CSV table of C-alpha atoms and ligand atoms in Angstrom, one decimal:
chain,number,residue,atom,x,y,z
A,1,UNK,CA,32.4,10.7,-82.8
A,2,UNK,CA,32.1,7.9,-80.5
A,3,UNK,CA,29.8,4.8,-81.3
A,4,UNK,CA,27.4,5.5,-78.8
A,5,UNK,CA,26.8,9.1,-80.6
A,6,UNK,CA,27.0,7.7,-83.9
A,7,UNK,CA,24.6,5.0,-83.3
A,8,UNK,CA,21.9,7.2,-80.8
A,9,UNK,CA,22.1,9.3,-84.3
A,10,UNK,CA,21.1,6.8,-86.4
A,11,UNK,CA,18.5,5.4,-84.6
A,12,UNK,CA,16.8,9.1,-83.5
A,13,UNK,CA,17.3,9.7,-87.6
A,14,UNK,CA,15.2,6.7,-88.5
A,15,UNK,CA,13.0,7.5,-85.6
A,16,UNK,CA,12.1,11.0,-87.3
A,17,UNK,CA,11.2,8.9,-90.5
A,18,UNK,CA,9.2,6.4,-89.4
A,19,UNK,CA,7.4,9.0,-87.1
A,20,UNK,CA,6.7,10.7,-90.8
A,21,UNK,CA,5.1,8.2,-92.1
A,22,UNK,CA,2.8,8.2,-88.9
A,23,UNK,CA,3.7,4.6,-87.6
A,24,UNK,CA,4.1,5.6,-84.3
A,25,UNK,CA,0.2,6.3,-83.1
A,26,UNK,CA,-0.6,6.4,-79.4
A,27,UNK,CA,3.1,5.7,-78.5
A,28,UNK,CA,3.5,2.3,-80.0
A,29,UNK,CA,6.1,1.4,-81.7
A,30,UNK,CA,10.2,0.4,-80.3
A,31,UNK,CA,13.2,0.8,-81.9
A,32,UNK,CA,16.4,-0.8,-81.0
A,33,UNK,CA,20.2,-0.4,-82.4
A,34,UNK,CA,23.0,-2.8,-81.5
A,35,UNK,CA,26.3,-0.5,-80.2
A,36,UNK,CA,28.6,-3.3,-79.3
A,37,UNK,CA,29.0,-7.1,-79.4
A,38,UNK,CA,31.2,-7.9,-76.4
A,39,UNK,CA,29.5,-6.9,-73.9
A,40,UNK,CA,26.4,-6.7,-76.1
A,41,UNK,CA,24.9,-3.4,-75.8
A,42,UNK,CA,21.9,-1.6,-77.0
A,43,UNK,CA,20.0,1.7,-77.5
A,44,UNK,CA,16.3,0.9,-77.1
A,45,UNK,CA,13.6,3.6,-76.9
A,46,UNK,CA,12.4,4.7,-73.8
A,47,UNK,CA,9.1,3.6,-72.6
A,48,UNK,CA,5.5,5.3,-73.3
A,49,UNK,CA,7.1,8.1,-74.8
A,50,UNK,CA,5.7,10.2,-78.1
A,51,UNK,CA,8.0,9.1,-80.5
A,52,UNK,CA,7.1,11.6,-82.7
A,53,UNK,CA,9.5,13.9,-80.8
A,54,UNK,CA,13.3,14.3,-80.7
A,55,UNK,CA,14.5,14.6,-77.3
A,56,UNK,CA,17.9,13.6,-75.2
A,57,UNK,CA,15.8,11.2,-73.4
A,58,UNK,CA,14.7,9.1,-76.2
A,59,UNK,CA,16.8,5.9,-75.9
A,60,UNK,CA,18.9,4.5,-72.6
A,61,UNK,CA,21.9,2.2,-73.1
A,62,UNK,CA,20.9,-1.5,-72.0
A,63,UNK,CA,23.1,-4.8,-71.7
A,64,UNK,CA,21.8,-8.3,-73.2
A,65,UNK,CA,19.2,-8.7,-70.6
A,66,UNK,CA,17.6,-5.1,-71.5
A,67,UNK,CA,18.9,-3.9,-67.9
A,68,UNK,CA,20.0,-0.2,-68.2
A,69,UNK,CA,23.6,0.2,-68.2
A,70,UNK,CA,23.6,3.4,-66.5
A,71,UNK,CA,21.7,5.1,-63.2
A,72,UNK,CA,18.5,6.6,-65.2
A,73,UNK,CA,14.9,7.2,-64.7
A,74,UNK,CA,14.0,6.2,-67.9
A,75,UNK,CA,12.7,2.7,-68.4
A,76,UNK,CA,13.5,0.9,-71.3
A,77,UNK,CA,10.5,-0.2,-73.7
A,78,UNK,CA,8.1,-2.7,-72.3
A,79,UNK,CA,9.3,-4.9,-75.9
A,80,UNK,CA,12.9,-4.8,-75.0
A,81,UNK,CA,13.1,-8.4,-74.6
A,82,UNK,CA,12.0,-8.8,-78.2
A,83,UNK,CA,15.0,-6.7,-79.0
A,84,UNK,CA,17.1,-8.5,-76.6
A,85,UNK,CA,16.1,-11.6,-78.8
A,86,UNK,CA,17.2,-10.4,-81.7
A,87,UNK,CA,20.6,-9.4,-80.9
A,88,UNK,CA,21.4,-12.4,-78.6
A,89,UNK,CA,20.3,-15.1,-81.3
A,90,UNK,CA,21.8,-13.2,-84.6
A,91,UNK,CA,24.5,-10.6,-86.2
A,92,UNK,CA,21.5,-8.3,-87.0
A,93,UNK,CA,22.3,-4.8,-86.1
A,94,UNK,CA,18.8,-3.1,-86.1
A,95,UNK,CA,15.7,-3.9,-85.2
A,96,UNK,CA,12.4,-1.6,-85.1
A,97,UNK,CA,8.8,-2.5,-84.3
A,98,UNK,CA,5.6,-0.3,-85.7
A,99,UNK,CA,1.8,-0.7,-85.1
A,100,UNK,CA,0.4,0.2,-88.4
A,101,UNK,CA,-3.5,0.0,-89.5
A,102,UNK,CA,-2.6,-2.4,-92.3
A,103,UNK,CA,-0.2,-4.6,-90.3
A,104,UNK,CA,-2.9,-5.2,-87.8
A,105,UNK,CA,-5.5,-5.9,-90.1
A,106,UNK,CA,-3.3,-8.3,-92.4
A,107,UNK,CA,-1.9,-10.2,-88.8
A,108,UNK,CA,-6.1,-10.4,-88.1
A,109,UNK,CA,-6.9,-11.6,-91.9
A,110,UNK,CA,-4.1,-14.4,-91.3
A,111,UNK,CA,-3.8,-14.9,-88.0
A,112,UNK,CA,-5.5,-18.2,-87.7
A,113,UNK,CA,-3.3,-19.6,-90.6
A,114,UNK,CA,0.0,-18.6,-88.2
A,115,UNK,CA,1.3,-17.0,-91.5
A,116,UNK,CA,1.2,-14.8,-94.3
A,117,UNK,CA,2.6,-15.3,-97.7
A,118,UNK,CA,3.6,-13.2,-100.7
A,119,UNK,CA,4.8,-14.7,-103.9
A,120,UNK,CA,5.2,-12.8,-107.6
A,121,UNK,CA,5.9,-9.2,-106.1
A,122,UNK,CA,8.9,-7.5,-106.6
A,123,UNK,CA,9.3,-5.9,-103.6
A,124,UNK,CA,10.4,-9.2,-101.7
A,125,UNK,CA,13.6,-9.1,-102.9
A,126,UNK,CA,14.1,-6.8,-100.1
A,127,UNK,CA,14.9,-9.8,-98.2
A,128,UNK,CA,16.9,-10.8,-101.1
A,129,UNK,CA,14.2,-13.3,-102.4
A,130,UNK,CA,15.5,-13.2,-106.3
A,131,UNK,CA,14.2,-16.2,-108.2
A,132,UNK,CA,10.7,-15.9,-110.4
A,133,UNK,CA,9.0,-18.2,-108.5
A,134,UNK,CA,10.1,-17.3,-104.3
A,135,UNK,CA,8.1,-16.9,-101.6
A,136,UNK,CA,8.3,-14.5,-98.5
A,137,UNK,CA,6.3,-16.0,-95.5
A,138,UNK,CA,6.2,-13.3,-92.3
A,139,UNK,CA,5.0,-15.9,-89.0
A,140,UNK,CA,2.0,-14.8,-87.5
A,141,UNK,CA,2.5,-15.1,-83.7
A,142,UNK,CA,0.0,-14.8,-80.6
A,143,UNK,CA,0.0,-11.5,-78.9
A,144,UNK,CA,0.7,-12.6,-75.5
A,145,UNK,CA,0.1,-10.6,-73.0
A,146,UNK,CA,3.1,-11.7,-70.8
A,147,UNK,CA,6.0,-10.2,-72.3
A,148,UNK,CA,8.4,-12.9,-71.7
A,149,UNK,CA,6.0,-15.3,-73.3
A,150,UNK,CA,5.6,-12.6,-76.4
A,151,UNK,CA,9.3,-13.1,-76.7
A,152,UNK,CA,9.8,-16.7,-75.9
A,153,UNK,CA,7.2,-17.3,-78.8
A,154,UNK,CA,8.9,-14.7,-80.8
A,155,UNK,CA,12.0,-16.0,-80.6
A,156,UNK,CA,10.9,-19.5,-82.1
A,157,UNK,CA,11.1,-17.5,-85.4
A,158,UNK,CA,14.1,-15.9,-85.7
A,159,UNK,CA,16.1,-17.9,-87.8
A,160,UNK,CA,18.3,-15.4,-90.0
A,161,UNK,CA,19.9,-12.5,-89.3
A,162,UNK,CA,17.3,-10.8,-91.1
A,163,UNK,CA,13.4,-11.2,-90.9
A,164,UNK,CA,9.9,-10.0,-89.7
A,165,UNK,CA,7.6,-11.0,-87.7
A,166,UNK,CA,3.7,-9.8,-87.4
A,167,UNK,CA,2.6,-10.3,-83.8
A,168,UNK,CA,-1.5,-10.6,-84.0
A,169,UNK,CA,-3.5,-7.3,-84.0
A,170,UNK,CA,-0.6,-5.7,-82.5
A,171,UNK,CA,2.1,-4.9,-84.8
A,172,UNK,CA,5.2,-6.0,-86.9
A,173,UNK,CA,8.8,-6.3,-85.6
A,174,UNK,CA,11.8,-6.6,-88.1
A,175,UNK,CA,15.3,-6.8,-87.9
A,176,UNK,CA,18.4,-5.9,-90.4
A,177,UNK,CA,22.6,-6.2,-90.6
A,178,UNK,CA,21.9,-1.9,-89.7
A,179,UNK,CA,19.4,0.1,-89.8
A,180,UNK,CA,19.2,1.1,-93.3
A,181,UNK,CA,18.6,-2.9,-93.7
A,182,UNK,CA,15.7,-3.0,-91.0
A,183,UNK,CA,14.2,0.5,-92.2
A,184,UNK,CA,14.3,-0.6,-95.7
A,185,UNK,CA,12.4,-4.5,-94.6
A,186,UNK,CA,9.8,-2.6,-92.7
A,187,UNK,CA,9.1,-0.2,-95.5
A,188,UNK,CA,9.2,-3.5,-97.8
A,189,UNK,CA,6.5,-5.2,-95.5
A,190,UNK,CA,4.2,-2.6,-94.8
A,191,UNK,CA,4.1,-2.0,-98.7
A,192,UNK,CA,3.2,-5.9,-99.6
A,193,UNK,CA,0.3,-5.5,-96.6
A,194,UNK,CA,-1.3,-2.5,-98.1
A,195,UNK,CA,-0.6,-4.3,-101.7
A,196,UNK,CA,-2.6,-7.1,-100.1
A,197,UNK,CA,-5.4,-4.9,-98.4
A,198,UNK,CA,-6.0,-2.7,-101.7
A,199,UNK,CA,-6.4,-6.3,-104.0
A,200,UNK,CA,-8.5,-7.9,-101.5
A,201,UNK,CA,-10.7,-4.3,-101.5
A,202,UNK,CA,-10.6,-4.0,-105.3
A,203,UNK,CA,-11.3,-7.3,-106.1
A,204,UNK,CA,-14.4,-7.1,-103.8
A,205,UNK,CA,-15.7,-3.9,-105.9
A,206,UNK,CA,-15.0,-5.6,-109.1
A,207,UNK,CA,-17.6,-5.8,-111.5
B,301,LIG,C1,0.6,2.2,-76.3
B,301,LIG,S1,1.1,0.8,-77.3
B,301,LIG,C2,1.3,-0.6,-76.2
B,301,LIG,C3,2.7,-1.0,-76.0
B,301,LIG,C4,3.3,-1.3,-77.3
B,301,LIG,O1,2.9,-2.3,-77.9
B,301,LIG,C5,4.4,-0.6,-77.8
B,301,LIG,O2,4.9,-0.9,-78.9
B,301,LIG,C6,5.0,0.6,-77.1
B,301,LIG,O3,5.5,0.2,-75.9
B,301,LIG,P1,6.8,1.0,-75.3
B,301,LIG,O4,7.0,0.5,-73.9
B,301,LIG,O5,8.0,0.6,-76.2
B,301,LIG,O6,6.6,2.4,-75.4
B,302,LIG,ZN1,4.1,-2.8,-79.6
């Protein structure tokens, strides 16, 4: 099986799980898998589409700009550059953005501090925080209308070849080494923000 296959597989695969969870409502939501270094090269979803559907037109091949590669009438997602980001700045291999209920409201709850923190919770050793005492922060950016401002801003923050980012009543991006790494940071991240939603809820009914 080529790469190309191989990796179109991968991505439609994690596609049809995130789509289970519901994280892609009203179209939102990009997803982006790295197919080769030199000349950097990525699947990214197509624009506007339901990605709650599996189709042959579900991803285009695009080069480190986000230009397709090849003659098509799809258009790459309107995020791409995000994606482009990503891959031009690290070694990550995956990187998948979802609009979620919770990751809105915890991006609107913080926004004003730029950030949100988690400390003594066990899921943030998903991003291989171990010691007792750690802290994962997720930056809280601006959600700029002007995409190439979205990712010039975004990009301030990518500092690792794995991380997340909550972009202000919009959504979350994240990026992994592959995409069981990105799929498995974005299940970690959406967990600590409805962790954080159900406290803040419970503590406000508690007697
Ligand atoms: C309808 S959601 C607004 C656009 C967006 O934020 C998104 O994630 C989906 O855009 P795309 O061009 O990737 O379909
Ligand atoms: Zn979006």
């Amino acid at each position: 099986m080529s790469a190309l296959v191989s990796k179109w597989n991968e991505l439609a695969d994690i596609k049809d799980e995130l789509a289970a969870r519901d994280w892609f409502m009203g179209t939102s939501g990009n997803l982006a898998i790295k197919v080769s270094c030199e000349p950097l090269r990525f699947l990214v979803t197509a624009s506007g589409k339901d990605k709650r559907k599996r189709t042959s037109e579900d991803f285009l091949l695009v080069d480190r700009d986000g230009k397709a590669v090849e003659e098509t009438q799809l258009r790459p997602s309107a995020e791409t550059l995000l994606h482009c980001a990503v891959f031009q700045k690290t070694a990550a291999g995956c990187c998948l953005h979802v609009h979620t209920v919770a990751n809105n409201v915890i991006s609107e709850l913080y926004g004003v501090d730029g950030k949100v923190t988690f400390q003594y919770q066990e899921l943030i050793k998903a991003f291989d925080l171990w010691e007792e005492d750690a802290e994962l922060t997720i930056p809280i950016i601006h959600n700029h209308a002007h995409i190439p401002a979205l990712a010039e801003e975004f990009g301030e923050h990518i500092q690792a070849d794995k991380g997340a980012v909550l972009i202000r009543n919009h959504g979350i991006t994240v990026w992994g080494k592959d995409g069981f790494e990105a799929k498995k940071l974005l299940e970690a991240c959406e967990f600590l923000f409805q962790y954080q939603l159900a406290l803040i809820n419970a503590k406000a009914n508690f007697k």
